[in-house]
Tab-separated table of C-alpha atoms in Angstrom:
chain	number	residue	atom	x	y	z
A	1	UNK	CA	-1.814	-3.278	-6.359
A	2	UNK	CA	-4.841	-3.606	-4.084
A	3	UNK	CA	-8.339	-2.950	-5.385
A	4	UNK	CA	-9.318	-0.327	-2.841
A	5	UNK	CA	-5.956	1.175	-1.969
A	6	UNK	CA	-4.641	3.032	-4.975
A	7	UNK	CA	-3.024	5.993	-3.141
A	8	UNK	CA	0.701	6.392	-3.787
A	9	UNK	CA	0.506	3.347	-6.053
A	10	UNK	CA	3.747	2.040	-7.496
A	11	UNK	CA	6.023	4.863	-6.365
A	12	UNK	CA	9.714	4.017	-6.046
A	13	UNK	CA	10.894	3.347	-2.494
A	14	UNK	CA	12.199	6.415	-0.758
A	15	UNK	CA	15.517	6.535	1.063
A	16	UNK	CA	15.295	6.166	4.819
A	17	UNK	CA	14.640	9.642	6.183
A	18	UNK	CA	15.222	11.463	9.441
A	19	UNK	CA	17.862	11.792	12.140
A	20	UNK	CA	17.756	8.093	13.014
A	21	UNK	CA	18.331	7.029	9.397
A	22	UNK	CA	21.272	9.371	8.948
A	23	UNK	CA	22.927	8.086	12.131
A	24	UNK	CA	22.630	4.484	11.016
A	25	UNK	CA	24.219	5.371	7.670
A	26	UNK	CA	27.149	7.022	9.450
A	27	UNK	CA	27.708	3.991	11.667
A	28	UNK	CA	27.678	1.777	8.571
A	29	UNK	CA	30.314	3.968	6.923
A	30	UNK	CA	32.506	3.837	10.057
A	31	UNK	CA	32.337	0.049	9.963
A	32	UNK	CA	33.664	0.085	6.415
A	33	UNK	CA	36.663	2.235	7.507
A	34	UNK	CA	37.911	-0.245	10.121
A	35	UNK	CA	36.251	-3.429	11.477
A	36	UNK	CA	37.548	-2.771	15.056
A	37	UNK	CA	35.442	0.397	15.173
A	38	UNK	CA	32.167	-1.534	14.892
A	39	UNK	CA	31.827	-2.255	18.599
A	40	UNK	CA	32.594	1.290	19.641
A	41	UNK	CA	30.384	2.775	16.993
A	42	UNK	CA	27.509	0.553	18.037
A	43	UNK	CA	27.869	1.636	21.668
A	44	UNK	CA	28.021	5.274	20.616
A	45	UNK	CA	24.925	4.814	18.512
A	46	UNK	CA	23.014	3.289	21.444
A	47	UNK	CA	24.046	6.203	23.711
A	48	UNK	CA	23.035	8.814	21.141
A	49	UNK	CA	19.669	7.115	20.583
A	50	UNK	CA	19.091	7.052	24.325
A	51	UNK	CA	19.841	10.769	24.515
A	52	UNK	CA	17.477	11.541	21.667
A	53	UNK	CA	14.700	9.484	23.242
A	54	UNK	CA	15.240	11.370	26.476
A	55	UNK	CA	15.084	14.707	24.704
A	56	UNK	CA	11.909	13.602	22.955
A	57	UNK	CA	10.152	12.882	26.227
A	58	UNK	CA	11.547	15.941	28.004
A	59	UNK	CA	11.036	18.565	25.322
A	60	UNK	CA	8.737	17.002	22.724
A	61	UNK	CA	11.453	17.126	20.024
A	62	UNK	CA	10.368	15.176	16.931
A	63	UNK	CA	12.451	13.583	14.222
A	64	UNK	CA	11.276	13.905	10.624
A	65	UNK	CA	11.114	10.130	9.971
A	66	UNK	CA	7.378	10.068	10.581
A	67	UNK	CA	6.508	13.385	8.987
A	68	UNK	CA	3.515	12.941	6.704
A	69	UNK	CA	3.485	14.655	3.306
A	70	UNK	CA	1.342	17.758	3.280
A	71	UNK	CA	-1.569	17.178	0.933
A	72	UNK	CA	-2.767	20.448	-0.596
A	73	UNK	CA	-6.314	21.556	0.123
A	74	UNK	CA	-6.641	23.930	-2.832
A	75	UNK	CA	-8.413	21.931	-5.622
A	76	UNK	CA	-5.900	22.885	-8.340
A	77	UNK	CA	-2.874	22.036	-6.201
A	78	UNK	CA	-4.576	18.910	-4.894
A	79	UNK	CA	-5.318	17.699	-8.440
A	80	UNK	CA	-1.662	18.155	-9.347
A	81	UNK	CA	-0.623	16.203	-6.242
A	82	UNK	CA	-3.039	13.381	-7.104
A	83	UNK	CA	-1.675	13.139	-10.654
A	84	UNK	CA	1.907	13.116	-9.389
A	85	UNK	CA	1.222	10.274	-6.972
A	86	UNK	CA	-1.413	8.166	-8.765
A	87	UNK	CA	-1.705	7.153	-12.427
A	88	UNK	CA	-4.109	8.929	-14.749
A	89	UNK	CA	-5.046	6.438	-17.488
A	90	UNK	CA	-7.100	7.413	-20.533
A	91	UNK	CA	-8.899	4.495	-22.170
A	92	UNK	CA	-9.062	5.831	-25.711
A	93	UNK	CA	-6.879	8.162	-27.783
A	94	UNK	CA	-6.742	8.043	-31.588
A	95	UNK	CA	-3.300	9.603	-32.131
A	96	UNK	CA	-2.072	6.638	-34.269
A	97	UNK	CA	-4.884	7.346	-36.740
A	98	UNK	CA	-3.645	10.939	-37.077
A	99	UNK	CA	-0.266	9.592	-38.191
A	100	UNK	CA	-2.110	7.617	-40.878
A	101	UNK	CA	-4.476	10.416	-41.870
A	102	UNK	CA	-1.999	13.314	-41.889
A	103	UNK	CA	1.347	11.790	-42.887
A	104	UNK	CA	0.540	8.270	-44.153
A	105	UNK	CA	2.307	6.679	-41.168
A	106	UNK	CA	5.583	8.506	-41.781
A	107	UNK	CA	6.539	8.780	-38.107
A	108	UNK	CA	9.378	11.217	-38.882
A	109	UNK	CA	7.005	13.673	-40.581
A	110	UNK	CA	5.031	14.517	-37.430
A	111	UNK	CA	7.050	15.514	-34.369
A	112	UNK	CA	4.943	15.191	-31.236
A	113	UNK	CA	7.850	16.176	-28.974
A	114	UNK	CA	6.746	19.752	-29.671
A	115	UNK	CA	3.329	21.363	-29.613
A	116	UNK	CA	1.235	20.290	-32.602
A	117	UNK	CA	-1.707	22.655	-33.125
A	118	UNK	CA	-3.287	20.232	-35.622
A	119	UNK	CA	-3.568	17.615	-32.880
A	120	UNK	CA	-5.210	17.250	-29.482
A	121	UNK	CA	-2.244	15.175	-28.268
A	122	UNK	CA	1.491	15.777	-28.005
A	123	UNK	CA	4.231	15.101	-25.490
A	124	UNK	CA	4.319	18.613	-23.932
A	125	UNK	CA	0.600	18.511	-23.155
A	126	UNK	CA	0.676	14.892	-21.959
A	127	UNK	CA	3.474	15.670	-19.528
A	128	UNK	CA	1.933	18.942	-18.346
A	129	UNK	CA	-1.260	17.069	-17.457
A	130	UNK	CA	0.873	14.364	-15.759
A	131	UNK	CA	-0.466	11.315	-17.570
A	132	UNK	CA	0.347	7.901	-16.118
A	133	UNK	CA	-1.027	5.706	-18.884
A	134	UNK	CA	-2.760	5.694	-22.244
A	135	UNK	CA	-4.584	3.095	-24.317
A	136	UNK	CA	-3.667	4.123	-27.873
A	137	UNK	CA	-6.420	3.182	-30.303
A	138	UNK	CA	-5.135	1.396	-33.404
A	139	UNK	CA	-8.321	2.138	-35.329
A	140	UNK	CA	-9.057	1.165	-38.911
A	141	UNK	CA	-12.085	2.282	-40.910
A	142	UNK	CA	-15.072	0.079	-41.703
A	143	UNK	CA	-14.302	0.753	-45.362
A	144	UNK	CA	-11.464	-1.768	-44.966
A	145	UNK	CA	-12.806	-5.316	-44.935
A	146	UNK	CA	-11.478	-8.843	-45.437
A	147	UNK	CA	-7.757	-9.352	-45.999
A	148	UNK	CA	-7.292	-5.605	-46.564
A	149	UNK	CA	-8.553	-4.952	-43.023
A	150	UNK	CA	-6.038	-7.405	-41.553
A	151	UNK	CA	-3.216	-5.753	-43.491
A	152	UNK	CA	-4.263	-2.243	-42.483
A	153	UNK	CA	-4.603	-3.300	-38.859
A	154	UNK	CA	-1.040	-4.598	-38.895
A	155	UNK	CA	0.082	-1.213	-40.193
A	156	UNK	CA	-1.661	0.715	-37.415
A	157	UNK	CA	-0.196	-1.536	-34.718
A	158	UNK	CA	3.207	-1.004	-36.297
A	159	UNK	CA	2.924	2.787	-36.393
A	160	UNK	CA	1.710	2.934	-32.779
A	161	UNK	CA	4.648	0.853	-31.603
A	162	UNK	CA	7.112	2.942	-33.628
A	163	UNK	CA	5.741	6.149	-32.100
A	164	UNK	CA	6.051	4.687	-28.605
A	165	UNK	CA	9.628	3.624	-29.328
A	166	UNK	CA	10.584	6.947	-30.892
A	167	UNK	CA	9.414	8.891	-27.842
A	168	UNK	CA	10.597	6.349	-25.271
A	169	UNK	CA	11.969	9.083	-23.051
A	170	UNK	CA	8.328	9.722	-22.139
A	171	UNK	CA	6.401	6.633	-23.338
A	172	UNK	CA	6.869	2.966	-22.421
A	173	UNK	CA	5.228	0.043	-24.231
A	174	UNK	CA	3.085	-1.963	-21.811
A	175	UNK	CA	1.271	-5.316	-22.113
A	176	UNK	CA	0.501	-6.319	-18.502
A	177	UNK	CA	-0.365	-4.679	-15.217
A	178	UNK	CA	3.122	-5.588	-13.945
A	179	UNK	CA	4.682	-3.795	-16.909
A	180	UNK	CA	2.430	-0.837	-16.196
A	181	UNK	CA	3.761	-0.687	-12.629
A	182	UNK	CA	7.285	-0.672	-14.063
A	183	UNK	CA	6.444	2.208	-16.401
A	184	UNK	CA	4.932	4.120	-13.482
A	185	UNK	CA	8.046	3.549	-11.406
A	186	UNK	CA	10.091	4.765	-14.384
A	187	UNK	CA	7.985	7.947	-14.483
A	188	UNK	CA	6.891	7.174	-18.044
A	189	UNK	CA	3.460	7.051	-19.671
A	190	UNK	CA	2.498	3.388	-19.802
A	191	UNK	CA	1.339	2.824	-23.388
A	192	UNK	CA	-1.111	0.022	-24.199
A	193	UNK	CA	-2.798	-0.761	-27.519
A	194	UNK	CA	-6.525	-1.112	-28.185
A	195	UNK	CA	-8.008	-2.276	-31.500
A	196	UNK	CA	-11.170	-0.414	-32.469
A	197	UNK	CA	-13.229	-2.726	-34.625
A	198	UNK	CA	-13.564	-6.518	-34.717
A	199	UNK	CA	-13.843	-6.466	-38.519
A	200	UNK	CA	-10.023	-6.344	-38.459
A	201	UNK	CA	-9.760	-10.027	-37.450
A	202	UNK	CA	-11.603	-11.042	-40.663
A	203	UNK	CA	-13.597	-13.760	-38.803
A	204	UNK	CA	-10.427	-15.546	-37.711
A	205	UNK	CA	-9.374	-16.451	-34.178
A	206	UNK	CA	-5.838	-16.999	-35.430
A	207	UNK	CA	-5.723	-13.347	-36.513
A	208	UNK	CA	-7.032	-12.384	-33.081
A	209	UNK	CA	-4.227	-14.358	-31.427
A	210	UNK	CA	-1.626	-12.781	-33.687
A	211	UNK	CA	-2.835	-9.287	-32.795
A	212	UNK	CA	-2.613	-10.221	-29.107
A	213	UNK	CA	0.978	-11.389	-29.637
A	214	UNK	CA	1.765	-8.000	-31.209
A	215	UNK	CA	0.663	-6.288	-28.007
A	216	UNK	CA	-3.043	-5.497	-28.458
A	217	UNK	CA	-4.703	-5.557	-25.033
A	218	UNK	CA	-8.274	-4.673	-25.837
A	219	UNK	CA	-10.509	-5.056	-28.865
A	220	UNK	CA	-13.697	-3.100	-29.486
A	221	UNK	CA	-15.971	-5.796	-30.927
A	222	UNK	CA	-17.410	-3.503	-33.590
A	223	UNK	CA	-16.922	-0.005	-34.895
A	224	UNK	CA	-19.667	1.703	-36.953
A	225	UNK	CA	-20.387	-1.492	-38.867
A	226	UNK	CA	-21.716	-4.924	-38.016
A	227	UNK	CA	-19.358	-7.843	-38.211
A	228	UNK	CA	-20.772	-11.241	-39.262
A	229	UNK	CA	-20.661	-12.153	-35.573
A	230	UNK	CA	-21.608	-8.970	-33.644
A	231	UNK	CA	-24.171	-6.201	-34.091
A	232	UNK	CA	-22.998	-2.591	-33.961
A	233	UNK	CA	-24.880	0.301	-32.407
A	234	UNK	CA	-25.079	2.090	-35.748
A	235	UNK	CA	-23.597	2.226	-39.233
A	236	UNK	CA	-23.195	-0.437	-41.934
A	237	UNK	CA	-25.595	-3.341	-41.409
A	238	UNK	CA	-25.299	-7.060	-42.166
A	239	UNK	CA	-28.570	-8.991	-42.560
A	240	UNK	CA	-29.589	-11.428	-39.821
A	241	UNK	CA	-26.972	-10.271	-37.290
A	242	UNK	CA	-28.578	-9.555	-33.933
A	243	UNK	CA	-26.477	-9.230	-30.803
A	244	UNK	CA	-23.682	-11.770	-30.464
A	245	UNK	CA	-23.776	-14.853	-32.725
A	246	UNK	CA	-22.375	-18.292	-31.906
A	247	UNK	CA	-19.015	-17.368	-33.384
A	248	UNK	CA	-19.193	-14.049	-31.535
A	249	UNK	CA	-19.345	-15.990	-28.282
A	250	UNK	CA	-16.258	-17.925	-29.380
A	251	UNK	CA	-14.461	-14.600	-29.935
A	252	UNK	CA	-15.399	-13.562	-26.395
A	253	UNK	CA	-14.220	-16.871	-24.926
A	254	UNK	CA	-10.926	-16.682	-26.826
A	255	UNK	CA	-10.340	-13.115	-25.638
A	256	UNK	CA	-10.982	-14.306	-22.074
A	257	UNK	CA	-8.510	-17.159	-22.582
A	258	UNK	CA	-5.835	-14.869	-24.022
A	259	UNK	CA	-6.227	-12.148	-21.398
A	260	UNK	CA	-7.443	-9.499	-23.861
A	261	UNK	CA	-9.955	-6.967	-22.528
A	262	UNK	CA	-13.325	-6.962	-24.309
A	263	UNK	CA	-14.467	-3.447	-25.218
A	264	UNK	CA	-18.184	-2.955	-25.887
A	265	UNK	CA	-18.277	0.685	-26.855
A	266	UNK	CA	-19.831	0.961	-30.350
A	267	UNK	CA	-21.928	-2.222	-30.041
A	268	UNK	CA	-25.732	-2.513	-29.934
A	269	UNK	CA	-27.683	-2.846	-26.698
A	270	UNK	CA	-28.269	-6.546	-27.378
A	271	UNK	CA	-24.567	-7.155	-28.032
A	272	UNK	CA	-23.750	-5.371	-24.764
A	273	UNK	CA	-26.150	-7.616	-22.859
A	274	UNK	CA	-24.955	-10.798	-24.603
A	275	UNK	CA	-21.278	-10.051	-23.900
A	276	UNK	CA	-21.904	-9.170	-20.267
A	277	UNK	CA	-23.817	-12.443	-19.914
A	278	UNK	CA	-21.126	-14.740	-21.357
A	279	UNK	CA	-17.769	-13.108	-20.536
A	280	UNK	CA	-15.827	-14.767	-17.732
A	281	UNK	CA	-13.816	-11.582	-17.120
A	282	UNK	CA	-14.687	-7.906	-16.584
A	283	UNK	CA	-15.146	-5.815	-19.719
A	284	UNK	CA	-14.853	-2.118	-20.495
A	285	UNK	CA	-16.641	0.540	-22.491
A	286	UNK	CA	-13.504	2.357	-23.653
A	287	UNK	CA	-15.287	5.597	-24.620
A	288	UNK	CA	-18.982	5.822	-23.751
A	289	UNK	CA	-21.297	7.664	-21.384
A	290	UNK	CA	-24.674	7.257	-19.675
A	291	UNK	CA	-27.664	7.222	-22.033
A	292	UNK	CA	-29.907	8.622	-19.297
A	293	UNK	CA	-27.818	11.824	-19.496
A	294	UNK	CA	-27.391	11.909	-23.281
A	295	UNK	CA	-29.668	9.811	-25.485
A	296	UNK	CA	-27.061	8.498	-27.918
A	297	UNK	CA	-26.898	4.866	-29.019
A	298	UNK	CA	-23.171	5.100	-28.250
A	299	UNK	CA	-23.948	5.467	-24.551
A	300	UNK	CA	-24.887	2.779	-22.024
A	301	UNK	CA	-28.633	2.341	-21.322
A	302	UNK	CA	-30.045	1.861	-17.844
A	303	UNK	CA	-31.212	-1.624	-18.881
A	304	UNK	CA	-27.552	-2.723	-19.067
A	305	UNK	CA	-26.121	-0.899	-16.029
A	306	UNK	CA	-26.931	-3.644	-13.525
A	307	UNK	CA	-25.112	-6.176	-15.711
A	308	UNK	CA	-22.161	-3.759	-15.795
A	309	UNK	CA	-22.051	-3.873	-11.996
A	310	UNK	CA	-22.397	-7.660	-11.834
A	311	UNK	CA	-19.570	-8.094	-14.360
A	312	UNK	CA	-17.350	-5.628	-12.429
A	313	UNK	CA	-17.029	-3.707	-15.703
A	314	UNK	CA	-15.896	-0.095	-16.175
A	315	UNK	CA	-17.540	2.625	-18.285
A	316	UNK	CA	-14.793	4.999	-19.403
A	317	UNK	CA	-16.484	8.361	-19.854
A	318	UNK	CA	-16.181	9.831	-23.356
A	319	UNK	CA	-15.571	13.561	-23.934
A	320	UNK	CA	-16.799	13.799	-27.539
A	321	UNK	CA	-19.438	16.536	-27.308
A	322	UNK	CA	-21.986	14.805	-29.544
A	323	UNK	CA	-22.130	11.916	-27.073
A	324	UNK	CA	-21.838	14.058	-23.923
A	325	UNK	CA	-25.014	16.094	-24.494
A	326	UNK	CA	-27.237	15.347	-27.486
A	327	UNK	CA	-29.823	18.031	-26.638
A	328	UNK	CA	-27.401	20.960	-26.298
A	329	UNK	CA	-25.670	23.143	-28.893
A	330	UNK	CA	-22.115	21.873	-29.334
A	331	UNK	CA	-20.557	25.190	-28.357
A	332	UNK	CA	-22.448	25.240	-25.041
A	333	UNK	CA	-21.260	21.844	-23.791
A	334	UNK	CA	-18.834	22.092	-20.867
A	335	UNK	CA	-16.807	19.950	-18.515
A	336	UNK	CA	-19.767	20.065	-16.103
A	337	UNK	CA	-21.782	17.991	-18.586
A	338	UNK	CA	-19.064	15.311	-18.421
A	339	UNK	CA	-19.268	15.383	-14.618
A	340	UNK	CA	-23.010	14.754	-14.940
A	341	UNK	CA	-22.290	11.372	-16.569
A	342	UNK	CA	-19.879	10.489	-13.766
A	343	UNK	CA	-22.365	11.517	-11.088
A	344	UNK	CA	-25.153	9.460	-12.662
A	345	UNK	CA	-23.149	6.253	-12.982
A	346	UNK	CA	-21.775	6.679	-9.462
A	347	UNK	CA	-25.280	7.131	-8.037
A	348	UNK	CA	-26.678	4.219	-10.069
A	349	UNK	CA	-24.061	1.452	-9.820
A	350	UNK	CA	-21.164	2.914	-7.829
A	351	UNK	CA	-17.724	4.470	-8.113
A	352	UNK	CA	-15.975	1.199	-9.028
A	353	UNK	CA	-17.442	1.283	-12.531
A	354	UNK	CA	-16.184	4.642	-13.825
A	355	UNK	CA	-13.074	5.535	-15.814
A	356	UNK	CA	-11.938	8.051	-18.435
A	357	UNK	CA	-12.024	7.445	-22.213
A	358	UNK	CA	-11.529	10.825	-23.853
A	359	UNK	CA	-11.559	9.978	-27.610
A	360	UNK	CA	-9.015	12.768	-28.186
A	361	UNK	CA	-7.742	12.917	-31.770
A	362	UNK	CA	-10.679	10.741	-32.815
A	363	UNK	CA	-13.336	13.462	-32.867
A	364	UNK	CA	-13.681	17.136	-33.696
A	365	UNK	CA	-15.822	18.636	-30.921
A	366	UNK	CA	-15.009	18.600	-27.204
A	367	UNK	CA	-16.480	20.374	-24.158
A	368	UNK	CA	-15.254	23.700	-22.848
A	369	UNK	CA	-12.539	22.902	-20.319
A	370	UNK	CA	-11.643	19.558	-21.942
A	371	UNK	CA	-10.366	20.482	-25.391
A	372	UNK	CA	-7.191	18.362	-25.439
A	373	UNK	CA	-4.938	16.150	-23.312
A	374	UNK	CA	-3.452	19.205	-21.608
A	375	UNK	CA	-6.841	19.903	-19.991
A	376	UNK	CA	-7.081	16.535	-18.250
A	377	UNK	CA	-6.258	17.895	-14.789
A	378	UNK	CA	-9.317	20.155	-15.113
A	379	UNK	CA	-11.506	17.069	-14.745
A	380	UNK	CA	-9.730	16.088	-11.529
A	381	UNK	CA	-10.204	19.614	-10.186
A	382	UNK	CA	-13.929	19.403	-10.942
A	383	UNK	CA	-14.238	16.037	-9.189
A	384	UNK	CA	-12.589	17.509	-6.099
A	385	UNK	CA	-14.862	20.546	-6.227
A	386	UNK	CA	-17.889	18.228	-6.450
A	387	UNK	CA	-16.824	16.591	-3.186
A	388	UNK	CA	-15.389	13.309	-4.442
A	389	UNK	CA	-12.876	11.973	-1.869
A	390	UNK	CA	-9.332	11.220	-2.978
A	391	UNK	CA	-9.866	7.463	-3.044
A	392	UNK	CA	-12.793	7.851	-5.455
A	393	UNK	CA	-10.938	10.307	-7.684
A	394	UNK	CA	-8.039	7.847	-7.896
A	395	UNK	CA	-10.376	5.043	-8.985
A	396	UNK	CA	-11.842	7.221	-11.746
A	397	UNK	CA	-8.393	8.438	-12.823
A	398	UNK	CA	-7.102	4.927	-13.464
A	399	UNK	CA	-7.506	2.628	-10.488
A	400	UNK	CA	-10.646	0.981	-11.845
A	401	UNK	CA	-9.271	0.172	-15.288
A	402	UNK	CA	-6.079	-1.191	-13.718
A	403	UNK	CA	-8.288	-3.474	-11.623
A	404	UNK	CA	-9.960	-4.728	-14.812
A	405	UNK	CA	-6.600	-5.277	-16.535
A	406	UNK	CA	-5.385	-7.343	-13.593
A	407	UNK	CA	-8.649	-9.320	-13.390
A	408	UNK	CA	-8.597	-10.095	-17.129
A	409	UNK	CA	-5.033	-11.372	-16.805
A	410	UNK	CA	-6.103	-13.464	-13.814
A	411	UNK	CA	-9.018	-14.973	-15.720
A	412	UNK	CA	-6.632	-15.909	-18.531
A	413	UNK	CA	-4.240	-17.538	-16.067
A	414	UNK	CA	-7.080	-19.636	-14.654
A	415	UNK	CA	-8.131	-21.141	-18.009
A	416	UNK	CA	-6.643	-23.928	-20.079
A	417	UNK	CA	-3.729	-23.159	-22.351
A	418	UNK	CA	-5.544	-24.810	-25.256
A	419	UNK	CA	-7.423	-22.391	-27.540
A	420	UNK	CA	-11.210	-22.576	-27.270
A	421	UNK	CA	-11.368	-23.560	-30.904
A	422	UNK	CA	-8.738	-23.825	-33.577
A	423	UNK	CA	-10.354	-21.612	-36.216
A	424	UNK	CA	-8.441	-20.575	-39.315
């Protein structure tokens, strides 16, 4: 999948079309009937082709083998066409936590194959919006620490994988960009896992490696609590932790070596800068915005944006209203306020550094026009109406985060197979 050519990405090959293709198929079938017919059939084919070429030049008759698909010009129809032909990938959805919170991880007790009014996510709305991929957050609370955090994290990975398996008619478990291409070709929602909170590794690189082996493909270094090795943007504090510590750098290096994406949503400004300085692979902000548009510590400050560009990182725009517009009443925040974040980052560091990270089912307030996964095409419509060309819309939809996934895998392939440090 090329970096700048995401149109029609990964679609299954189409059968040969047109008059010429049908004639060749018929000749092939004749050859199967009797081998002595091959010579005659070939001659007949040549004569027919010659006649068609003559007709083409005489009368301008065209075959349909070169007919280009008609791309709709209406923004709503065009958005649908873009979603059908290019993957929409959301960087952050907390549905697995809802299984824990509502039904204590009893997968059979919550049927997402039908509309679930308690949730912002279910299969009918995912398919109506034509999702191509989803990073499912396997979040655990900061109230879980130490060995209990490791155990709870295992449980959330397990429930996410069981949900993906249960609804495998629509979802497909994915660990690499090649597997994502397969899921796209299968017309399924490529489902990746993202851990939200480095406290779950309990200061152990071996735990980190085990979580990678279970399918986790990004880790948010902190949630709303410091770890002993990384400073969070807000929440529970640990004395003398500022930015990324020495062991924090080892975590980053090991994630680079494994091919696990580093997520720096939720971390402090200094941790952002430290990670962007030391990581050998692009990183993501799985659900953040631009602080210049909304002055929340959860958003990315201008002081870090140039490092984001240099790292080839992607800021996946969050929809949670409290982060979208801090200075506006929650009920007045709309999809246009989300577009404002996209416009600002595009104007500041460019289109290659923008993605989508909704935070659906992880928050309680969302903008008008983006209330749940079923509204996702509304964002594409707005981008079209704001004049974004198709190639830019496709990058925002999912092309940019796929580029990061591929680059992170490439960085892992280029490093030694020996762990940076054997830490137990």
